[in-house]
Short mmCIF file of N, CA, C and O in Angstrom, two decimals:
data_model
loop_
_atom_site.label_atom_id
_atom_site.label_comp_id
_atom_site.label_asym_id
_atom_site.label_seq_id
_atom_site.Cartn_x
_atom_site.Cartn_y
_atom_site.Cartn_z
N MET A 948 -3.43 3.21 4.03
CA MET A 948 -2.34 2.65 5.48
C MET A 948 -2.57 3.48 6.58
O MET A 948 -2.56 3.54 7.73
N GLU A 949 -2.99 4.88 6.26
CA GLU A 949 -3.22 6.00 7.09
C GLU A 949 -4.78 5.41 7.89
O GLU A 949 -4.50 5.98 9.24
N GLU A 950 -5.64 4.55 7.34
CA GLU A 950 -6.70 4.44 8.18
C GLU A 950 -6.71 3.55 9.52
O GLU A 950 -7.19 3.71 10.61
N LYS A 951 -5.38 2.76 9.19
CA LYS A 951 -4.93 1.68 10.56
C LYS A 951 -4.18 2.71 11.62
O LYS A 951 -4.47 2.16 12.62
N LEU A 952 -3.64 3.89 10.81
CA LEU A 952 -2.86 4.42 12.57
C LEU A 952 -3.93 5.36 12.95
O LEU A 952 -3.95 5.53 14.27
N VAL A 953 -4.96 5.65 12.46
CA VAL A 953 -6.09 6.16 13.03
C VAL A 953 -6.98 5.61 13.87
O VAL A 953 -7.46 5.70 14.71
N LEU A 954 -7.12 4.24 13.00
CA LEU A 954 -7.67 3.24 14.00
C LEU A 954 -7.01 2.82 15.51
O LEU A 954 -7.48 2.64 16.62
N TYR A 955 -5.45 2.57 15.21
CA TYR A 955 -4.60 2.56 16.66
C TYR A 955 -4.65 3.63 17.34
O TYR A 955 -5.06 3.53 18.61
N ILE A 956 -5.05 5.03 16.85
CA ILE A 956 -5.48 6.16 17.98
C ILE A 956 -6.66 5.86 18.42
O ILE A 956 -7.04 6.17 19.68
N GLU A 957 -7.68 5.59 17.50
CA GLU A 957 -9.25 5.51 18.15
C GLU A 957 -9.05 4.15 19.44
O GLU A 957 -9.79 4.63 20.37
N ILE A 958 -8.57 3.33 19.22
CA ILE A 958 -8.65 2.27 20.16
C ILE A 958 -7.97 2.75 21.55
O ILE A 958 -8.29 2.45 22.65
N HIS A 959 -6.57 3.42 21.36
CA HIS A 959 -5.93 3.97 22.49
C HIS A 959 -6.77 4.77 23.12
O HIS A 959 -6.99 4.80 24.52
N GLN A 960 -7.46 5.62 22.70
CA GLN A 960 -8.28 6.94 23.32
C GLN A 960 -9.66 6.15 23.85
O GLN A 960 -9.83 6.62 25.05
N LEU A 961 -10.05 5.07 23.47
CA LEU A 961 -11.49 4.52 23.79
C LEU A 961 -10.62 3.61 25.18
O LEU A 961 -11.28 3.31 26.26
N ARG A 962 -9.63 2.90 24.72
CA ARG A 962 -8.98 2.23 26.19
C ARG A 962 -8.76 3.03 27.51
O ARG A 962 -8.86 3.17 28.69
N THR A 963 -8.34 4.55 27.40
CA THR A 963 -7.93 5.53 28.29
C THR A 963 -9.47 5.61 28.87
O THR A 963 -9.52 5.89 29.88
N LYS A 964 -10.55 5.41 28.12
CA LYS A 964 -11.85 6.00 28.45
C LYS A 964 -12.44 4.39 29.68
O LYS A 964 -13.45 4.29 29.76
N ARG A 965 -11.21 3.86 29.54
CA ARG A 965 -11.71 2.12 30.39
C ARG A 965 -12.55 1.47 29.95
O ARG A 965 -13.61 0.89 30.58
N LEU A 966 -12.98 1.38 28.47
CA LEU A 966 -13.43 0.29 27.90
C LEU A 966 -13.08 -0.72 27.51
O LEU A 966 -11.73 -0.67 27.53
N ARG A 967 -13.49 -1.93 27.86
CA ARG A 967 -13.17 -3.35 27.97
C ARG A 967 -12.80 -3.65 26.18
O ARG A 967 -13.28 -2.77 25.50
N ILE A 968 -12.06 -4.56 26.19
CA ILE A 968 -11.61 -4.87 25.15
C ILE A 968 -12.72 -5.52 23.51
O ILE A 968 -12.76 -5.02 22.73
N SER A 969 -13.70 -6.28 24.43
CA SER A 969 -14.77 -6.56 23.50
C SER A 969 -15.69 -5.21 23.26
O SER A 969 -15.89 -5.27 22.36
N GLN A 970 -15.92 -4.25 24.04
CA GLN A 970 -16.55 -3.21 23.96
C GLN A 970 -16.19 -2.35 22.72
O GLN A 970 -16.49 -1.88 21.92
N ILE A 971 -14.79 -2.06 22.76
CA ILE A 971 -13.50 -1.25 22.03
C ILE A 971 -13.91 -1.94 20.77
O ILE A 971 -14.26 -1.60 19.15
N ALA A 972 -13.52 -3.80 20.66
CA ALA A 972 -14.11 -4.21 19.16
C ALA A 972 -15.40 -4.27 18.59
O ALA A 972 -15.38 -4.05 17.87
N ARG A 973 -16.44 -4.22 19.42
CA ARG A 973 -17.86 -3.82 19.17
C ARG A 973 -17.96 -2.92 18.45
O ARG A 973 -18.28 -2.36 17.41
N LYS A 974 -17.44 -1.80 19.24
CA LYS A 974 -17.90 0.08 18.96
C LYS A 974 -16.97 0.04 17.51
O LYS A 974 -17.65 0.57 16.56
N LEU A 975 -15.86 -0.52 17.20
CA LEU A 975 -14.91 -0.11 16.27
C LEU A 975 -15.61 -1.35 14.99
O LEU A 975 -14.91 -1.28 13.79
N LYS A 976 -15.85 -2.43 15.39
CA LYS A 976 -16.36 -3.43 14.40
C LYS A 976 -15.14 -4.07 13.84
O LYS A 976 -14.84 -4.52 12.54
N ILE A 977 -14.08 -4.11 14.71
CA ILE A 977 -13.05 -5.49 14.21
C ILE A 977 -13.02 -6.24 15.56
O ILE A 977 -13.78 -6.54 16.42
N SER A 978 -11.99 -7.16 15.39
CA SER A 978 -11.71 -8.41 16.11
C SER A 978 -11.01 -7.87 17.50
O SER A 978 -10.42 -7.03 17.36
N ARG A 979 -11.35 -8.57 18.54
CA ARG A 979 -10.54 -8.31 19.80
C ARG A 979 -8.99 -8.49 19.51
O ARG A 979 -8.20 -7.88 20.17
N ASN A 980 -8.65 -9.87 18.81
CA ASN A 980 -7.52 -9.79 18.35
C ASN A 980 -6.63 -8.93 17.75
O ASN A 980 -5.48 -8.06 18.11
N THR A 981 -7.24 -7.98 17.14
CA THR A 981 -6.87 -6.50 16.60
C THR A 981 -6.45 -5.54 17.58
O THR A 981 -5.74 -4.73 17.38
N VAL A 982 -7.74 -5.50 18.72
CA VAL A 982 -7.91 -4.46 19.18
C VAL A 982 -6.25 -4.95 20.48
O VAL A 982 -5.60 -4.10 20.79
N TYR A 983 -5.89 -6.20 20.62
CA TYR A 983 -5.13 -6.55 21.41
C TYR A 983 -3.68 -6.05 20.80
O TYR A 983 -2.94 -5.44 21.46
N LYS A 984 -3.89 -6.39 19.68
CA LYS A 984 -2.61 -6.19 18.79
C LYS A 984 -2.18 -4.93 18.62
O LYS A 984 -0.96 -4.38 18.82
N TYR A 985 -2.98 -3.68 18.43
CA TYR A 985 -2.94 -2.41 18.44
C TYR A 985 -2.54 -1.83 19.98
O TYR A 985 -1.84 -0.90 20.32
N LEU A 986 -3.19 -2.78 21.01
CA LEU A 986 -2.69 -1.89 22.37
C LEU A 986 -1.23 -2.32 22.65
O LEU A 986 -0.80 -1.55 23.53
N ASN A 987 -0.54 -3.55 21.90
CA ASN A 987 0.31 -4.09 22.44
C ASN A 987 1.72 -3.20 21.75
O ASN A 987 2.78 -3.28 21.90
N MET A 988 1.13 -2.53 20.79
CA MET A 988 2.07 -1.43 20.10
C MET A 988 2.32 -0.01 20.49
O MET A 988 1.03 0.52 21.02
N THR A 989 3.55 0.16 20.47
CA THR A 989 3.91 1.44 20.82
C THR A 989 3.44 2.56 19.56
O THR A 989 3.29 1.77 18.44
N PHE A 990 3.41 3.44 19.72
CA PHE A 990 2.74 4.83 18.72
C PHE A 990 4.10 4.92 17.74
O PHE A 990 3.45 4.62 16.38
N GLU A 991 5.36 4.50 18.11
CA GLU A 991 6.44 4.33 16.97
C GLU A 991 6.23 3.39 16.12
O GLU A 991 6.70 3.30 14.79
N GLU A 992 5.82 2.11 16.55
CA GLU A 992 5.62 0.92 16.08
C GLU A 992 4.50 1.19 14.96
O GLU A 992 4.53 0.31 13.71
N ALA A 993 3.57 1.69 15.65
CA ALA A 993 2.19 1.66 14.72
C ALA A 993 2.69 2.98 13.20
O ALA A 993 2.40 2.31 12.11
N VAL A 994 3.15 3.72 13.58
CA VAL A 994 3.79 4.57 12.50
C VAL A 994 4.83 3.80 11.70
O VAL A 994 4.44 3.82 10.43
N GLU A 995 5.73 3.01 12.03
CA GLU A 995 6.32 2.58 11.33
C GLU A 995 5.90 1.11 10.45
O GLU A 995 6.05 1.11 9.32
N GLU A 996 5.09 0.68 10.86
CA GLU A 996 4.08 -0.12 10.32
C GLU A 996 2.73 0.16 9.29
O GLU A 996 2.78 -0.20 8.28
N PHE A 997 2.42 1.04 9.81
CA PHE A 997 0.94 1.69 9.02
C PHE A 997 1.19 3.02 8.77
O PHE A 997 0.56 3.69 7.77
N GLY A 998 2.19 3.57 8.84
CA GLY A 998 2.78 4.93 8.04
C GLY A 998 2.77 4.88 6.98
O GLY A 998 2.74 3.96 6.11
N THR A 999 2.66 6.06 5.95
CA THR A 999 2.66 6.28 4.39
C THR A 999 4.16 6.43 4.12
O THR A 999 4.29 7.06 3.01
N ILE A 1000 4.66 5.39 3.92
CA ILE A 1000 5.91 5.25 3.25
C ILE A 1000 5.85 4.80 2.47
O ILE A 1000 5.10 3.56 1.88
N GLU A 1001 6.47 5.46 1.10
CA GLU A 1001 6.18 5.00 -0.36
C GLU A 1001 7.38 3.90 -0.31
O GLU A 1001 8.55 4.00 -0.41
N ARG A 1002 6.61 2.90 -1.11
CA ARG A 1002 7.35 1.20 -0.91
C ARG A 1002 7.88 1.88 -2.39
O ARG A 1002 7.32 2.44 -3.37
N LYS A 1003 9.03 1.09 -2.81
CA LYS A 1003 9.77 0.85 -4.20
C LYS A 1003 8.96 -0.15 -4.90
O LYS A 1003 8.26 -1.03 -4.48
N LYS A 1004 8.70 0.19 -5.95
CA LYS A 1004 8.06 -0.54 -7.24
C LYS A 1004 8.79 -1.29 -8.12
O LYS A 1004 9.95 -0.46 -8.24
N LYS A 1005 8.53 -2.41 -8.64
CA LYS A 1005 9.51 -3.09 -9.47
C LYS A 1005 9.82 -2.07 -10.63
O LYS A 1005 10.87 -2.40 -11.15
N LEU A 1006 9.08 -1.39 -10.98
CA LEU A 1006 8.95 -0.73 -12.54
C LEU A 1006 9.52 0.57 -12.14
O LEU A 1006 9.61 1.54 -13.06
N ASP A 1007 9.92 0.99 -10.99
CA ASP A 1007 10.21 2.44 -10.76
C ASP A 1007 11.86 3.17 -11.80
O ASP A 1007 11.59 3.87 -12.37
N PRO A 1008 12.45 1.56 -11.60
CA PRO A 1008 13.71 1.93 -12.85
C PRO A 1008 13.21 2.36 -14.07
O PRO A 1008 14.05 3.00 -15.20
N TYR A 1009 12.11 1.98 -14.81
CA TYR A 1009 11.89 2.04 -15.72
C TYR A 1009 10.28 3.19 -16.14
O TYR A 1009 10.32 3.23 -17.31
N ARG A 1010 10.53 3.78 -15.23
CA ARG A 1010 9.16 5.01 -15.05
C ARG A 1010 9.46 5.66 -16.43
O ARG A 1010 8.44 5.97 -17.22
N ASP A 1011 10.88 6.06 -16.41
CA ASP A 1011 11.13 7.03 -17.56
C ASP A 1011 10.60 6.53 -18.92
O ASP A 1011 9.79 7.48 -19.82
N TRP A 1012 10.94 5.44 -19.28
CA TRP A 1012 10.73 4.70 -20.45
C TRP A 1012 9.17 4.55 -20.87
O TRP A 1012 8.60 4.91 -21.64
N ILE A 1013 8.72 4.07 -19.63
CA ILE A 1013 6.97 3.74 -19.88
C ILE A 1013 6.53 4.91 -20.04
O ILE A 1013 5.74 5.20 -20.98
N VAL A 1014 6.42 6.26 -19.14
CA VAL A 1014 5.87 7.56 -19.58
C VAL A 1014 6.25 8.27 -20.90
O VAL A 1014 5.35 8.51 -21.64
N THR A 1015 7.73 8.04 -21.24
CA THR A 1015 8.02 8.31 -22.74
C THR A 1015 7.13 7.58 -23.81
O THR A 1015 6.74 8.28 -24.53
N TRP A 1016 6.87 6.24 -23.74
CA TRP A 1016 6.09 5.79 -24.57
C TRP A 1016 4.62 6.13 -24.33
O TRP A 1016 4.00 6.03 -25.35
N LEU A 1017 4.57 6.07 -23.32
CA LEU A 1017 2.93 6.76 -23.22
C LEU A 1017 2.39 7.86 -23.77
O LEU A 1017 1.63 8.13 -24.58
N GLN A 1018 3.52 8.80 -23.51
CA GLN A 1018 3.30 10.00 -24.37
C GLN A 1018 3.53 9.89 -25.99
O GLN A 1018 2.72 10.67 -26.49
N GLU A 1019 4.28 9.38 -26.32
CA GLU A 1019 4.35 8.87 -27.88
C GLU A 1019 3.04 8.16 -28.35
O GLU A 1019 2.67 8.64 -29.55
N ASN A 1020 2.44 6.97 -27.35
CA ASN A 1020 1.21 6.05 -27.89
C ASN A 1020 0.39 6.19 -26.91
O ASN A 1020 0.49 5.20 -26.01
N PRO A 1021 -0.19 7.30 -26.75
CA PRO A 1021 -1.55 7.14 -25.35
C PRO A 1021 -2.38 5.98 -25.14
O PRO A 1021 -3.09 6.16 -24.48
N SER A 1022 -2.43 5.37 -26.50
CA SER A 1022 -3.37 4.36 -26.68
C SER A 1022 -2.84 3.06 -26.20
O SER A 1022 -3.46 1.77 -26.36
N MET A 1023 -1.56 3.05 -25.59
CA MET A 1023 -0.94 1.68 -25.45
C MET A 1023 -1.25 1.02 -24.25
O MET A 1023 -1.85 1.24 -23.48
N SER A 1024 -1.86 -0.13 -24.66
CA SER A 1024 -2.13 -1.02 -23.44
C SER A 1024 -1.05 -1.51 -22.29
O SER A 1024 0.32 -1.69 -22.75
N GLY A 1025 -1.61 -2.15 -21.49
CA GLY A 1025 -0.51 -2.65 -20.53
C GLY A 1025 0.23 -3.69 -21.41
O GLY A 1025 1.72 -4.00 -21.07
N ALA A 1026 -0.35 -4.89 -21.77
CA ALA A 1026 0.20 -5.74 -22.71
C ALA A 1026 1.24 -5.30 -23.47
O ALA A 1026 2.46 -6.07 -23.84
N GLN A 1027 1.07 -4.54 -24.39
CA GLN A 1027 1.83 -3.63 -25.21
C GLN A 1027 3.69 -3.24 -24.56
O GLN A 1027 4.35 -3.49 -24.92
N ILE A 1028 2.94 -2.55 -23.09
CA ILE A 1028 4.18 -1.96 -22.46
C ILE A 1028 5.14 -2.86 -22.16
O ILE A 1028 6.47 -3.12 -22.07
N LEU A 1029 4.17 -4.21 -21.43
CA LEU A 1029 5.35 -5.05 -20.96
C LEU A 1029 6.20 -5.99 -22.58
O LEU A 1029 7.14 -6.30 -21.83
N ASP A 1030 5.59 -6.27 -23.03
CA ASP A 1030 6.11 -6.66 -24.54
C ASP A 1030 7.24 -5.97 -24.81
O ASP A 1030 8.32 -6.29 -25.01
N TRP A 1031 7.16 -4.58 -25.22
CA TRP A 1031 8.30 -3.56 -25.04
C TRP A 1031 9.53 -3.72 -24.18
O TRP A 1031 10.38 -3.53 -24.39
N LEU A 1032 9.11 -3.64 -22.96
CA LEU A 1032 10.11 -4.03 -21.63
C LEU A 1032 10.68 -5.21 -21.76
O LEU A 1032 11.97 -5.17 -21.28
N GLN A 1033 9.77 -6.34 -21.96
CA GLN A 1033 10.57 -7.37 -22.11
C GLN A 1033 11.58 -7.39 -23.19
O GLN A 1033 12.65 -8.42 -23.25
N GLU A 1034 11.27 -6.83 -24.52
CA GLU A 1034 12.26 -6.84 -25.53
C GLU A 1034 13.41 -6.12 -25.21
O GLU A 1034 14.56 -6.44 -25.58
N LYS A 1035 13.36 -4.92 -24.55
CA LYS A 1035 14.36 -4.13 -23.79
C LYS A 1035 15.17 -4.71 -23.07
O LYS A 1035 16.37 -4.46 -22.72
N PHE A 1036 14.31 -4.97 -21.81
CA PHE A 1036 15.08 -5.59 -20.90
C PHE A 1036 14.63 -6.92 -20.65
O PHE A 1036 13.80 -7.45 -19.62
N PRO A 1037 15.40 -8.12 -21.17
CA PRO A 1037 14.93 -9.40 -21.23
C PRO A 1037 14.86 -10.17 -19.73
O PRO A 1037 14.18 -11.11 -19.53
N ASP A 1038 15.61 -9.65 -18.42
CA ASP A 1038 15.82 -10.14 -17.35
C ASP A 1038 14.99 -9.81 -16.46
O ASP A 1038 14.44 -10.05 -15.28
N LEU A 1039 13.64 -8.66 -16.74
CA LEU A 1039 12.76 -8.32 -16.32
C LEU A 1039 11.53 -9.22 -15.95
O LEU A 1039 11.08 -9.86 -16.87
N GLN A 1040 11.75 -9.56 -14.59
CA GLN A 1040 10.16 -10.53 -14.49
C GLN A 1040 9.37 -9.68 -13.70
O GLN A 1040 9.25 -9.26 -12.20
N VAL A 1041 8.22 -9.31 -14.54
CA VAL A 1041 7.04 -8.76 -14.01
C VAL A 1041 5.73 -9.13 -14.59
O VAL A 1041 5.91 -9.65 -15.83
N GLY A 1042 4.69 -9.32 -14.28
CA GLY A 1042 3.33 -9.80 -15.15
C GLY A 1042 2.58 -8.47 -15.41
O GLY A 1042 2.81 -7.22 -15.27
N GLU A 1043 1.71 -8.98 -16.34
CA GLU A 1043 1.13 -7.98 -16.96
C GLU A 1043 0.15 -6.92 -16.29
O GLU A 1043 0.04 -5.73 -16.32
N SER A 1044 -0.48 -7.55 -15.05
CA SER A 1044 -1.22 -6.68 -14.00
C SER A 1044 -0.19 -5.69 -13.34
O SER A 1044 -0.80 -4.76 -13.06
N THR A 1045 0.90 -6.22 -13.07
CA THR A 1045 1.75 -4.88 -12.50
C THR A 1045 2.06 -3.91 -13.43
O THR A 1045 1.89 -2.98 -12.73
N VAL A 1046 2.02 -3.99 -14.53
CA VAL A 1046 2.37 -3.05 -15.57
C VAL A 1046 1.01 -2.15 -15.52
O VAL A 1046 1.00 -1.25 -15.78
N ARG A 1047 -0.16 -2.80 -16.15
CA ARG A 1047 -1.14 -2.41 -15.96
C ARG A 1047 -1.48 -1.41 -14.67
O ARG A 1047 -1.77 0.15 -15.09
N ARG A 1048 -1.29 -1.54 -13.64
CA ARG A 1048 -1.33 -0.86 -12.21
C ARG A 1048 -0.58 0.24 -12.26
O ARG A 1048 -0.79 1.38 -12.26
N TYR A 1049 0.99 -0.22 -13.10
CA TYR A 1049 2.18 0.79 -12.60
C TYR A 1049 1.37 1.73 -13.75
O TYR A 1049 1.59 2.94 -13.46
N VAL A 1050 0.95 1.61 -14.84
CA VAL A 1050 0.89 2.81 -16.05
C VAL A 1050 -0.39 3.65 -15.41
O VAL A 1050 -0.27 4.70 -15.92
N PHE A 1051 -1.53 2.99 -14.92
CA PHE A 1051 -2.41 3.79 -14.52
C PHE A 1051 -1.72 4.59 -13.10
O PHE A 1051 -2.67 5.73 -13.39
N MET A 1052 -1.00 4.56 -12.49
CA MET A 1052 -0.36 5.29 -11.61
C MET A 1052 0.07 6.43 -12.24
O MET A 1052 0.48 7.60 -11.35
N ALA A 1053 1.37 5.90 -13.13
CA ALA A 1053 2.33 6.97 -13.99
C ALA A 1053 0.99 8.14 -14.73
O ALA A 1053 1.88 9.01 -14.79
N ASN A 1054 0.07 7.82 -14.93
CA ASN A 1054 -0.76 8.82 -15.78
C ASN A 1054 -1.28 9.67 -14.54
O ASN A 1054 -1.72 9.69 -13.64
#
């Protein structure tokens, strides 16, 4: 997301140099619509939209369980962890790919 914030700043710098929208788009290899979108944003709006705010993840409440299981059984697959989670927490609605990504990030 930080890349988009950098792009926002580049677009505004190029605009202050009096480049036209099409020139900015060509130089940055983006669409003119994107240039317009970023030019119409305030810096605060760009930070809010593109900033590095950490989003909550569905599995955050189960992180301690997952980390403990992985420490006890380091070769567990995402499917096995999903099975364990569904046994302990039957109301949990999450897919195997989500578990795999979360396990990768937790390690």
